[in-house]
CSV table of C-alpha atoms in Angstrom, one decimal:
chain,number,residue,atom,x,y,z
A,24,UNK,CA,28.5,-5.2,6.0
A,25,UNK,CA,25.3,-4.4,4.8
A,26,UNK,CA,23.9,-5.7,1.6
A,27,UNK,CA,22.9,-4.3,-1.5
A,28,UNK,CA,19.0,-4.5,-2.0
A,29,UNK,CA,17.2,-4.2,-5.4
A,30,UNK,CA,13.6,-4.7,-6.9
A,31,UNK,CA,13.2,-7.3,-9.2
A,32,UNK,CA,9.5,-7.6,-9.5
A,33,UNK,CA,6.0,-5.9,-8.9
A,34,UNK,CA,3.0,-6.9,-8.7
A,35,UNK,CA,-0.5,-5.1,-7.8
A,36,UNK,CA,-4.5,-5.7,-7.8
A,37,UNK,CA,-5.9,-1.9,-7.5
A,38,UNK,CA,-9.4,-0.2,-8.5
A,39,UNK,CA,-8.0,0.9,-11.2
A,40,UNK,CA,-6.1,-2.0,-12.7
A,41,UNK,CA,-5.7,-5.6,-11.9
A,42,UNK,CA,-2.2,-6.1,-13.8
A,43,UNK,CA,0.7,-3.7,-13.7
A,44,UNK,CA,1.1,-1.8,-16.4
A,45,UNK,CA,-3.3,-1.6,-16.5
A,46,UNK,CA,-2.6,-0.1,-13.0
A,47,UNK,CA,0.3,2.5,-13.9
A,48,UNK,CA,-1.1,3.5,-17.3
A,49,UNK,CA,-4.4,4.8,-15.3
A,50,UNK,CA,-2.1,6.2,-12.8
A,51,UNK,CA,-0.3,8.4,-14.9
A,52,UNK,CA,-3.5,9.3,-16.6
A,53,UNK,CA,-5.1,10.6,-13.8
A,54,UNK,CA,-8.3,7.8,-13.8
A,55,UNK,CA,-10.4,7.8,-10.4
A,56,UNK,CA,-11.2,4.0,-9.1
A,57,UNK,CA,-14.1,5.4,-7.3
A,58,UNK,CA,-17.8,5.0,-7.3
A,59,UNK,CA,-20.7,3.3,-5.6
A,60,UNK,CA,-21.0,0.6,-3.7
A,61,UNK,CA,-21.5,-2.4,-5.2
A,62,UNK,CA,-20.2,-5.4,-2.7
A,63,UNK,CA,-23.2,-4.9,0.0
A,64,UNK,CA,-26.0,-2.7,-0.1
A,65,UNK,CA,-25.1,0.5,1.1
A,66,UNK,CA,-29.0,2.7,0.6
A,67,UNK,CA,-28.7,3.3,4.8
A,68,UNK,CA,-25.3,4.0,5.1
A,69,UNK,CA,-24.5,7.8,4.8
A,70,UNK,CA,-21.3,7.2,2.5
A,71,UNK,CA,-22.2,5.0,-0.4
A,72,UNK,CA,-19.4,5.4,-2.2
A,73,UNK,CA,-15.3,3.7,-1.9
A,74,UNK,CA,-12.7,2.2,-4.6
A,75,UNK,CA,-13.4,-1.0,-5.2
A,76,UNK,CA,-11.3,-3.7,-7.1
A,77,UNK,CA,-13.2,-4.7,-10.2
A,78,UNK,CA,-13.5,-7.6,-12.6
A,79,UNK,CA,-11.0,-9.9,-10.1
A,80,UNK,CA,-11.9,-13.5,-10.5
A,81,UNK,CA,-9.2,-15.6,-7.8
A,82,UNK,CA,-9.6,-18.4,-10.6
A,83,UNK,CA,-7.4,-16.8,-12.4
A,84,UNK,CA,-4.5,-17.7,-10.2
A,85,UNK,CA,-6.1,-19.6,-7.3
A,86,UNK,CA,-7.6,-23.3,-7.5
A,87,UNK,CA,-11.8,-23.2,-7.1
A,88,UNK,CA,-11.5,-25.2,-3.9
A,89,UNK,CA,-8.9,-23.6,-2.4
A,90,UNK,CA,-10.3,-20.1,-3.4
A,91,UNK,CA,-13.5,-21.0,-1.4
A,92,UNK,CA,-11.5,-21.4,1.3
A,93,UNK,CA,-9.6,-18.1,1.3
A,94,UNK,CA,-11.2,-14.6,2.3
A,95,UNK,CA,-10.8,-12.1,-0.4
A,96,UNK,CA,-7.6,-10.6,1.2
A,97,UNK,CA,-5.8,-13.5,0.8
A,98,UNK,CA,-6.8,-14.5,-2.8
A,99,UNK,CA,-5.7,-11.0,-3.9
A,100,UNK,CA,-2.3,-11.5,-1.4
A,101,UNK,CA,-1.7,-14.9,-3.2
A,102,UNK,CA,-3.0,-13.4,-6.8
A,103,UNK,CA,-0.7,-10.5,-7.0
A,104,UNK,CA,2.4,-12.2,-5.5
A,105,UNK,CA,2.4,-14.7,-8.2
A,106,UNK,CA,1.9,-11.9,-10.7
A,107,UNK,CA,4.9,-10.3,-9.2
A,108,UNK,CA,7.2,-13.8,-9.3
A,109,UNK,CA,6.3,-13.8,-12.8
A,110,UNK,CA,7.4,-10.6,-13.2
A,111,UNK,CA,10.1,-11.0,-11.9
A,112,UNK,CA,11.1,-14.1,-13.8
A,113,UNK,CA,11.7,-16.0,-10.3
A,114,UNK,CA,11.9,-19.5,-11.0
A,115,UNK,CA,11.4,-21.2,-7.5
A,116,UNK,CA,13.0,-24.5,-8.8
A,117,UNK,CA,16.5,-22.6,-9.7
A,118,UNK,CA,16.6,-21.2,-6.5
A,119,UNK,CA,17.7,-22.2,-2.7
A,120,UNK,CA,13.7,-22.3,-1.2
A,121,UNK,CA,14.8,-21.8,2.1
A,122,UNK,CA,15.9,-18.7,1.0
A,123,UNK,CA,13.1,-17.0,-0.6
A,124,UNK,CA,10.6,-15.0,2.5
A,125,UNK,CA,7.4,-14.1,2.5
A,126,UNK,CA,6.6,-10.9,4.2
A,127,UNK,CA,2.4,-9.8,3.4
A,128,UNK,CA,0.4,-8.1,6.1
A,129,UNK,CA,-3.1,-6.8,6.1
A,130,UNK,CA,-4.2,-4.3,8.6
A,131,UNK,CA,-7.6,-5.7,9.2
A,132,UNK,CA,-7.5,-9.3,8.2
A,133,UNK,CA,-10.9,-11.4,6.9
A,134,UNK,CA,-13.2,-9.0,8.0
A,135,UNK,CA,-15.8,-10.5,5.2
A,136,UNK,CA,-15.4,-13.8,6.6
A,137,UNK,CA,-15.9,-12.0,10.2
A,138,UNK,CA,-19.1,-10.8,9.5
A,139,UNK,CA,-20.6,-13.8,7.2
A,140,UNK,CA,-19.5,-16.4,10.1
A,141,UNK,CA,-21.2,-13.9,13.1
A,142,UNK,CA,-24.5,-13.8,10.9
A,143,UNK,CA,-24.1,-18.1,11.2
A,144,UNK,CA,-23.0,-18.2,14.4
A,145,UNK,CA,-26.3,-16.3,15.3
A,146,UNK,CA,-28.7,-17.3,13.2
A,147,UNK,CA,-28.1,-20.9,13.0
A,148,UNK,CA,-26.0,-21.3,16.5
A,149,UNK,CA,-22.3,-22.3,16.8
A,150,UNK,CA,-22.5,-25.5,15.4
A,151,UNK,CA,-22.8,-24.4,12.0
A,152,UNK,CA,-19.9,-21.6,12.0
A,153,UNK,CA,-17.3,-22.8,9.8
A,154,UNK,CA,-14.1,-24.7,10.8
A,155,UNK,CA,-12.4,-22.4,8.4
A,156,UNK,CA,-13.9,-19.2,10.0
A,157,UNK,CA,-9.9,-18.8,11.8
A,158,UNK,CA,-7.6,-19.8,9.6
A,159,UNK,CA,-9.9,-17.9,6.4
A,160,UNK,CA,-9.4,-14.5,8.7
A,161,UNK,CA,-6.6,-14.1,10.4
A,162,UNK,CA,-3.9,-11.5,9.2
A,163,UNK,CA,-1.1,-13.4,9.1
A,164,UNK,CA,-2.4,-16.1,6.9
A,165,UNK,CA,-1.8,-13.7,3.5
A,166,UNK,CA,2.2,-14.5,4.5
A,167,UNK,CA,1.1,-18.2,5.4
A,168,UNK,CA,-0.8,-18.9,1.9
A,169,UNK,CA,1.9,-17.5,-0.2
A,170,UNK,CA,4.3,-19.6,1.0
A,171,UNK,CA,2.5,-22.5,0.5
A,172,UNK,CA,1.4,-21.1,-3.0
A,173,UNK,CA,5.1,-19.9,-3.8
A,174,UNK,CA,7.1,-22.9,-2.0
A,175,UNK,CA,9.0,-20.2,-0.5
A,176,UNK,CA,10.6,-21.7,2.7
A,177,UNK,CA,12.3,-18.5,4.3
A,178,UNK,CA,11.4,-15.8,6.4
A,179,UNK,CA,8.1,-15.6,7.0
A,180,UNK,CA,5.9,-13.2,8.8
A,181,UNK,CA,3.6,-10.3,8.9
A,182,UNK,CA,3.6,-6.7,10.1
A,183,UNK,CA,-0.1,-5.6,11.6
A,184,UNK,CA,0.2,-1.5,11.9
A,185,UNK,CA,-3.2,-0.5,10.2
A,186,UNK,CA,-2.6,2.1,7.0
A,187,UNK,CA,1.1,1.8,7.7
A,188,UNK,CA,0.9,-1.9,7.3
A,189,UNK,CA,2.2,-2.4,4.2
A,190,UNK,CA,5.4,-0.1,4.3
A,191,UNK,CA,6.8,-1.7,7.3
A,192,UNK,CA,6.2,-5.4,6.1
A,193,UNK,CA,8.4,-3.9,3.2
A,194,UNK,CA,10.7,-2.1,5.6
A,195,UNK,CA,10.7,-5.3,7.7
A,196,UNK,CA,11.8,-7.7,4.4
A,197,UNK,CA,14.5,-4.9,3.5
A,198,UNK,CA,16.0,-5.4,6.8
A,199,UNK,CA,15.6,-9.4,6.4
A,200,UNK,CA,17.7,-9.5,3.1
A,201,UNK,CA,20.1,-6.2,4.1
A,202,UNK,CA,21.3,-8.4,6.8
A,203,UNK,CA,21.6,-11.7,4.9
A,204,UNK,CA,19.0,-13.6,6.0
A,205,UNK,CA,16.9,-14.2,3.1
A,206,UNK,CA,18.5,-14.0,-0.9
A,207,UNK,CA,14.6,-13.0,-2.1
A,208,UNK,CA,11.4,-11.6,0.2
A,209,UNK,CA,8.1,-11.2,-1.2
A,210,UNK,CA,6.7,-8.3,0.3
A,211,UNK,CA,3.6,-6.0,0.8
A,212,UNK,CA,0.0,-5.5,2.1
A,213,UNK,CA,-3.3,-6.6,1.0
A,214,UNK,CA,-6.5,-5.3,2.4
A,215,UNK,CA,-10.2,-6.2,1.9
A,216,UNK,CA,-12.7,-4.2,4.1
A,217,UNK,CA,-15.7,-3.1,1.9
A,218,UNK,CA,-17.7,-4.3,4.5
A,219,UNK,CA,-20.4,-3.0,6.1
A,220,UNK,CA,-19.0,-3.2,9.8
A,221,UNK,CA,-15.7,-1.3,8.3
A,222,UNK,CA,-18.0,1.3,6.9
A,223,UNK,CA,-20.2,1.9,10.0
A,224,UNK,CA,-16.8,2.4,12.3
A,225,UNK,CA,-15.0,4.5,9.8
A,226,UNK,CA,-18.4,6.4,8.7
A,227,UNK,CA,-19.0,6.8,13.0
A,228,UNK,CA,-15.6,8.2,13.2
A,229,UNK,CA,-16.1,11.0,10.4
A,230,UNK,CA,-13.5,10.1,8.9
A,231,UNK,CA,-15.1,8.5,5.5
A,232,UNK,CA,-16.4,11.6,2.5
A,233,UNK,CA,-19.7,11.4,2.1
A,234,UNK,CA,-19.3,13.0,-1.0
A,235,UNK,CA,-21.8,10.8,-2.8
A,236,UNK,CA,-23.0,12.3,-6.0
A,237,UNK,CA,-19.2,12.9,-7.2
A,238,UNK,CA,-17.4,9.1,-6.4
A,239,UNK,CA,-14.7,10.3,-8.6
A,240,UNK,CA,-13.8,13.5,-7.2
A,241,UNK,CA,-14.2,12.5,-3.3
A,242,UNK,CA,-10.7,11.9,-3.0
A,243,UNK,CA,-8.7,15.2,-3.0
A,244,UNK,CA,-6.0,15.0,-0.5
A,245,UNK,CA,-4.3,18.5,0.4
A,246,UNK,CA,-7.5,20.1,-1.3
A,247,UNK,CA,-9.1,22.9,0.6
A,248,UNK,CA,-12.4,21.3,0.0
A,249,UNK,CA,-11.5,17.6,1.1
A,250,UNK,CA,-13.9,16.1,3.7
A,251,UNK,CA,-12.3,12.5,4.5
A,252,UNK,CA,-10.8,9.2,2.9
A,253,UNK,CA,-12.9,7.2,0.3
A,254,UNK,CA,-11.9,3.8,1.6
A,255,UNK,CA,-10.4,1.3,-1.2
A,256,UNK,CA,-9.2,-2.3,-1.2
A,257,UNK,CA,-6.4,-3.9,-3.1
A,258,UNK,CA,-3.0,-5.3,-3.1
A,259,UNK,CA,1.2,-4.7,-3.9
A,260,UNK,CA,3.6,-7.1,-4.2
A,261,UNK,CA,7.5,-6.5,-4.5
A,262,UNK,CA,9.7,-8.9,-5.2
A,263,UNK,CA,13.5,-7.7,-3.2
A,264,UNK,CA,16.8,-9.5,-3.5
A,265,UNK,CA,19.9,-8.9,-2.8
A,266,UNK,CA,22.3,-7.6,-5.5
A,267,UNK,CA,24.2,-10.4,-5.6
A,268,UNK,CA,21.0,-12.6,-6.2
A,269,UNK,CA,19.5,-10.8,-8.9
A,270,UNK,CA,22.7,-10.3,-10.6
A,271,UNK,CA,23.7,-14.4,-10.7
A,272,UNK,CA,20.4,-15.3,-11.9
A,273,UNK,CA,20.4,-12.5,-14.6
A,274,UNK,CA,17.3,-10.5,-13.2
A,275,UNK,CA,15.9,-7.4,-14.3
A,276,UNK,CA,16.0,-4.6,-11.8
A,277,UNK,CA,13.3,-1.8,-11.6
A,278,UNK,CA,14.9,0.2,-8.4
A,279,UNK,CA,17.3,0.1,-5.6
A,280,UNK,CA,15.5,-0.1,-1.5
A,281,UNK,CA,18.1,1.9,0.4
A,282,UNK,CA,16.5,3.3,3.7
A,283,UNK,CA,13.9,2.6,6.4
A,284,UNK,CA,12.2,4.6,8.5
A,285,UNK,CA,9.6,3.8,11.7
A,286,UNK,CA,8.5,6.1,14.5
A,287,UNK,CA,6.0,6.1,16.7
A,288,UNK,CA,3.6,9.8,17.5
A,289,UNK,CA,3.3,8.3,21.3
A,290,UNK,CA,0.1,10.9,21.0
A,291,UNK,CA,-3.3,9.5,20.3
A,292,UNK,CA,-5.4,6.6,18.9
A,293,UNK,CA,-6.8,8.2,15.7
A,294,UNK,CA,-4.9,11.6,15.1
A,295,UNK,CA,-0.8,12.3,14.2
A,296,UNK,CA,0.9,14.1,16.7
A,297,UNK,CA,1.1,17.8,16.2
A,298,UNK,CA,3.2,18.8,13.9
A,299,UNK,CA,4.0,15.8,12.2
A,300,UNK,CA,6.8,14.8,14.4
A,301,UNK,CA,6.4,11.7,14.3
A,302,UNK,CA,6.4,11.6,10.9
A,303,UNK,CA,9.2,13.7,10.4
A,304,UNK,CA,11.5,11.4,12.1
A,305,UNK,CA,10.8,8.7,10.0
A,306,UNK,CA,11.2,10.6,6.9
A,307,UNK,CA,14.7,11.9,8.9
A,308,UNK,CA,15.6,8.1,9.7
A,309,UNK,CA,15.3,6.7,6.1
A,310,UNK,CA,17.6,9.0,4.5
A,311,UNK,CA,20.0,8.7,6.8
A,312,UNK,CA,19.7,4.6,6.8
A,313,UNK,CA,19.8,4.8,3.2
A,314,UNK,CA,23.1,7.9,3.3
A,315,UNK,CA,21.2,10.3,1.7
A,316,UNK,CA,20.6,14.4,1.9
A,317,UNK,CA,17.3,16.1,1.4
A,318,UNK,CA,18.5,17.8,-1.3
A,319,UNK,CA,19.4,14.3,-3.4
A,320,UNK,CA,15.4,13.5,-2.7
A,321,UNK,CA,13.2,14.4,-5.6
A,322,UNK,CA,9.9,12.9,-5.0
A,323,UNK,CA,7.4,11.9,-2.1
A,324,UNK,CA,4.9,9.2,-2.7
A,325,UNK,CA,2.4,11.1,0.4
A,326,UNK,CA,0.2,9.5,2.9
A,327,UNK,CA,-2.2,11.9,1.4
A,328,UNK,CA,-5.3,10.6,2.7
A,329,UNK,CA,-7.4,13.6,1.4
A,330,UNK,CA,-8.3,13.7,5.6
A,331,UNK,CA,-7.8,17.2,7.1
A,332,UNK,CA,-5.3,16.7,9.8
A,333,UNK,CA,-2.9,14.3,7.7
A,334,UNK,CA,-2.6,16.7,4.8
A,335,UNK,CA,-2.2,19.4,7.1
A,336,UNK,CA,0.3,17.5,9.6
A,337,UNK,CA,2.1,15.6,6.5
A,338,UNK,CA,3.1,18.9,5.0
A,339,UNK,CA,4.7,20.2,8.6
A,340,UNK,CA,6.5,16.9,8.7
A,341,UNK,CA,8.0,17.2,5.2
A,342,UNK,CA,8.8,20.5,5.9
A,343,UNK,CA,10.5,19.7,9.4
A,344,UNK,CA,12.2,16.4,7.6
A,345,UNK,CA,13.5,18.6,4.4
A,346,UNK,CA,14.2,22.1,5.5
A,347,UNK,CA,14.2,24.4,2.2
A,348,UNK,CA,14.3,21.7,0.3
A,349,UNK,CA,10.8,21.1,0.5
A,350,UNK,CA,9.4,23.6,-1.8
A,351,UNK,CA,11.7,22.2,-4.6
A,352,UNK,CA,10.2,18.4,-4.2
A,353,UNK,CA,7.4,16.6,-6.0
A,354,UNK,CA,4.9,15.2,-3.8
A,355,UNK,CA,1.6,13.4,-4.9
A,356,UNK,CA,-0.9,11.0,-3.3
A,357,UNK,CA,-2.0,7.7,-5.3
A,358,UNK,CA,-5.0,7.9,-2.9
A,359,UNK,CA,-6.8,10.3,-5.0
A,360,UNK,CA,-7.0,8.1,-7.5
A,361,UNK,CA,-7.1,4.8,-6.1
A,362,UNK,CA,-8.7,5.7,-2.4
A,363,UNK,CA,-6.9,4.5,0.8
A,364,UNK,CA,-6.5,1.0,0.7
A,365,UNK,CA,-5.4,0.4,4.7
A,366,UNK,CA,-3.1,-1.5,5.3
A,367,UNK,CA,-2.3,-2.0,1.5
A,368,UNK,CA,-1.4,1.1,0.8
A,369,UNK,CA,2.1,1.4,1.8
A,370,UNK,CA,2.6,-1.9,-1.1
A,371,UNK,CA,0.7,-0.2,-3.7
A,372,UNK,CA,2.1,2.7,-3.2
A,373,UNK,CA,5.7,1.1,-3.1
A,374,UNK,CA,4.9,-0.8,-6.3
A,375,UNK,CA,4.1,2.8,-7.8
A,376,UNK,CA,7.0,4.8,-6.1
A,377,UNK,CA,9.1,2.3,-8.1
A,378,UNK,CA,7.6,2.3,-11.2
A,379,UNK,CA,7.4,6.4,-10.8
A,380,UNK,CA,11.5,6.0,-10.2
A,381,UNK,CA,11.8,3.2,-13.4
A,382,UNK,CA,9.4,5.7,-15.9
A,383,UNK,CA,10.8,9.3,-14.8
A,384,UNK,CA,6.7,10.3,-15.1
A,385,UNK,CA,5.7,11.3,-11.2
A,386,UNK,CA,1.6,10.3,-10.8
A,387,UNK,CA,-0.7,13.3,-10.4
A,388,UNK,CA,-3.1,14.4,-6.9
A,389,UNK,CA,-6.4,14.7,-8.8
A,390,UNK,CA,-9.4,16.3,-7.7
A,391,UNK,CA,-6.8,19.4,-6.7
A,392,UNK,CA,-8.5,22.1,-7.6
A,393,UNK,CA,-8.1,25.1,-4.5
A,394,UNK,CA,-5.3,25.0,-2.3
A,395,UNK,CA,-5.4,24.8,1.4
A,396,UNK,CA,-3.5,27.5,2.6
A,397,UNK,CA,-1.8,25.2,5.1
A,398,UNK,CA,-0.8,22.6,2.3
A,399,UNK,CA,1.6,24.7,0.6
A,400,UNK,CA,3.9,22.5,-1.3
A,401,UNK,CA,4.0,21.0,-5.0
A,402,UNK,CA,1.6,18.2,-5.4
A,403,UNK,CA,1.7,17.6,-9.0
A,404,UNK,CA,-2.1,18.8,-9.8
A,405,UNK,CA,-4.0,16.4,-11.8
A,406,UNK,CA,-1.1,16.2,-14.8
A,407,UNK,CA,1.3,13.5,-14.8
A,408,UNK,CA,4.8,15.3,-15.0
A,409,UNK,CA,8.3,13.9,-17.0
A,410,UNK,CA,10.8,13.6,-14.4
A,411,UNK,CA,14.0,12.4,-13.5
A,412,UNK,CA,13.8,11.0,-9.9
A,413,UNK,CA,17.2,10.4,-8.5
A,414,UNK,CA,15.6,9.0,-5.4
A,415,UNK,CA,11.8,9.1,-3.7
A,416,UNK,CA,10.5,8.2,-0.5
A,417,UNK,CA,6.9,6.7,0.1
A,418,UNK,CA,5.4,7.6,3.5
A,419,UNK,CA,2.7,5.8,5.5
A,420,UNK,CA,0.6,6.8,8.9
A,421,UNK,CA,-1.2,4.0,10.4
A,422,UNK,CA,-3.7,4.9,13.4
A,423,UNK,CA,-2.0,4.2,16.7
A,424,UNK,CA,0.6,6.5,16.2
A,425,UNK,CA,2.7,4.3,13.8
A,426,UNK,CA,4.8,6.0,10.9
A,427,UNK,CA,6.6,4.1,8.5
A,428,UNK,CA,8.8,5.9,5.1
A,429,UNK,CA,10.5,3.8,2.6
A,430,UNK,CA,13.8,5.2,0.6
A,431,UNK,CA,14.4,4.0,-3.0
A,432,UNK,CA,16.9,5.0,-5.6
A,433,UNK,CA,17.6,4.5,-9.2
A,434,UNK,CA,19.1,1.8,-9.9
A,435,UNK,CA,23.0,2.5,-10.9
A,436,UNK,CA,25.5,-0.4,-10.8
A,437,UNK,CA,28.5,1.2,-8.6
């Protein structure tokens, strides 16, 4: 039998908020992360702008030594999982260790580290590259850190799936304590790239805005007048247990994690498939792994990417996934406000989803101002809207074809 997962605690690091309810108060206000870029000098590149997380110091929750030994990713992974611990009142030395997961991906890993080691290795030679250069930037070492940080001794591992990253390491951990392997994962994604190597492939690919002289109004997914993603960097955290877990130790529960959803489009490196398929079935497979109708669905927390081919093939896939039922659901992108954050989206967004569920208030899509005749549905323009949400899904589509939805639930004890 199945069991019974809940959400205990959240924790995020976001450009527009570096504690939770920071975060969610700018969220519901409608306050844009974006502007220029600050982290390398960006005069030659033709986008100069992206969301970047400000006022962060790793001291904060991070030893200096073992900071300096961490690339950014990590220090926010280790940063906002302790924030979320906290938040959830999890005290490690009441609880069976070996029991407690860690489950933190990042789609692109240490690519600071990458760069700064590659200028050593050929300026100096390869005697001078760091021996920290491969544990500082692998992906895998967000999970590893927090572990060691946390003392949790369970389950631990890491989904890699680029912008869907974070959803299925969530997904992933849901199946982990549905199944009774774990009492408590610590889940997410964390992502660092304001780089200039991430810039000049995402910038080559057209897929960045260039929309320079507006930072703040760049982002406008299922606008008419979008042109591209203003990339963002960040981190969410949840903390999941299983009822029985969080109800012993007297824990506080936000929400309820009741479905999971992953496809793959089986199409093309960069683009969905047509249609939305893909995406669709995902959407399809978390309600019915979490036993519920369309028409019990209130809210989407969208991809939205503010890119012309996801808005366009995200709409068809809602459409396909929800029937009539579409036109009556809330649907709104955190990525106009916060940019897309890779393969941390799908946590931050999760963290918000739950938060949206907890509040009844459903986020805005700023910057949406004409509608694209082929994005048709209710985004919640740029006000914040009182709602009750029964239940909500949050989508993510990672390049490579992968498609991940998460199905939550208000929390109701029978």
């Amino acid at each position: 039998m199945k069991k019974r997962v809940v959400i205990t605690g959240l924790g995020v690091i976001s450009p527009i908020g570096n504690d939770l309810q920071t975060f969610w108060n700018h969220l519901v206000q409608g306050k844009s992360g974006a502007g220029p870029i600050t982290r390398f000098d960006a005069s030659e590149f033709s986008v100069r702008i992206a969301a970047e997380v400000k006022g962060f110091d790793p001291l904060d929750y991070i030893d200096k030594k073992e900071a300096r030994r961490m690339d950014r990713f990590v220090q926010f992974a280790v940063s906002t999982a302790k924030m979320a611990v906290q938040n959830a009142g999890l005290d490690m030395e009441q609880v069976d260790k070996t029991r407690v997961g860690v489950y933190i991906g990042s789609g692109i890993g240490g690519l600071g580290t990458f760069e700064e080691q590659h200028k050593m290795l050929l300026s100096r030679g390869p005697r001078r590259v760091s021996p920290f250069f491969i544990p500082m930037m692998i992906a895998n070492m967000a999970s590893g850190v927090v572990s060691m940080h946390i003392g949790a001794k369970g389950p631990n591992s890491c989904a890699v799936s680029a912008c869907a990253t974070g959803t299925h390491c969530i997904g992933d951990a849901f199946k982990i304590l549905q199944r009774g392997d774990a009492d408590v994962m610590i889940a997410g994604g964390t992502e660092s790239t304001i780089m200039p190597m991430a810039f000049a492939g995402f910038s080559s690919m057209g897929a960045l805005s260039n929309r320079n002289d507006e930072p703040e109004k760049a982002s406008r997914p299922f606008d008419r007048d979008r042109n591209g993603f203003v990339m963002g960097e960040g981190c969410g955290v949840l903390v999941m247990e299983t009822l029985e877990h969080a109800v012993k130790r007297g824990a506080p529960i936000i929400a309820e994690v009741v479905g999971y959803g992953m496809t793959a489009d089986a199409y093309h490196l960069t683009s969905p498939s047509p249609d939305g398929e893909g995406a669709a079935r995902a959407m399809m497979m978390a309600m019915k792994d979490a036993g519920l109708s369309p028409d019990e669905v209130d809210y989407i927390n969208a991809h939205g990417t503010s890119t012309e081919l996801n808005d366009k093939f995200e709409t068809m896939a809602i459409k396909t996934a929800f029937g009539d039922h579409a036109r009556k659901l809330a649907i709104s992108s955190n990525k106009s406000m916060i940019g897309h954050l890779l393969g941390a989206a799908g946590g931050v967004e999760a963290v918000a989803t739950a938060m949206t569920i907890k509040e009844g208030i459903i986020p805005p899509t700023i910057n949406y101002e004409n509608p694209d005749p082929e994005c048709d549905l209710d985004y919640v323009p740029n006000e914040a809207r009182k709602a009750t949400v029964r239940a909500a899904l949050s989508n993510s589509l990672g390049f490579g074809g992968h498609n991940a939805t998460i199905a939550f639930k208000a929390w109701e004890e029978s």
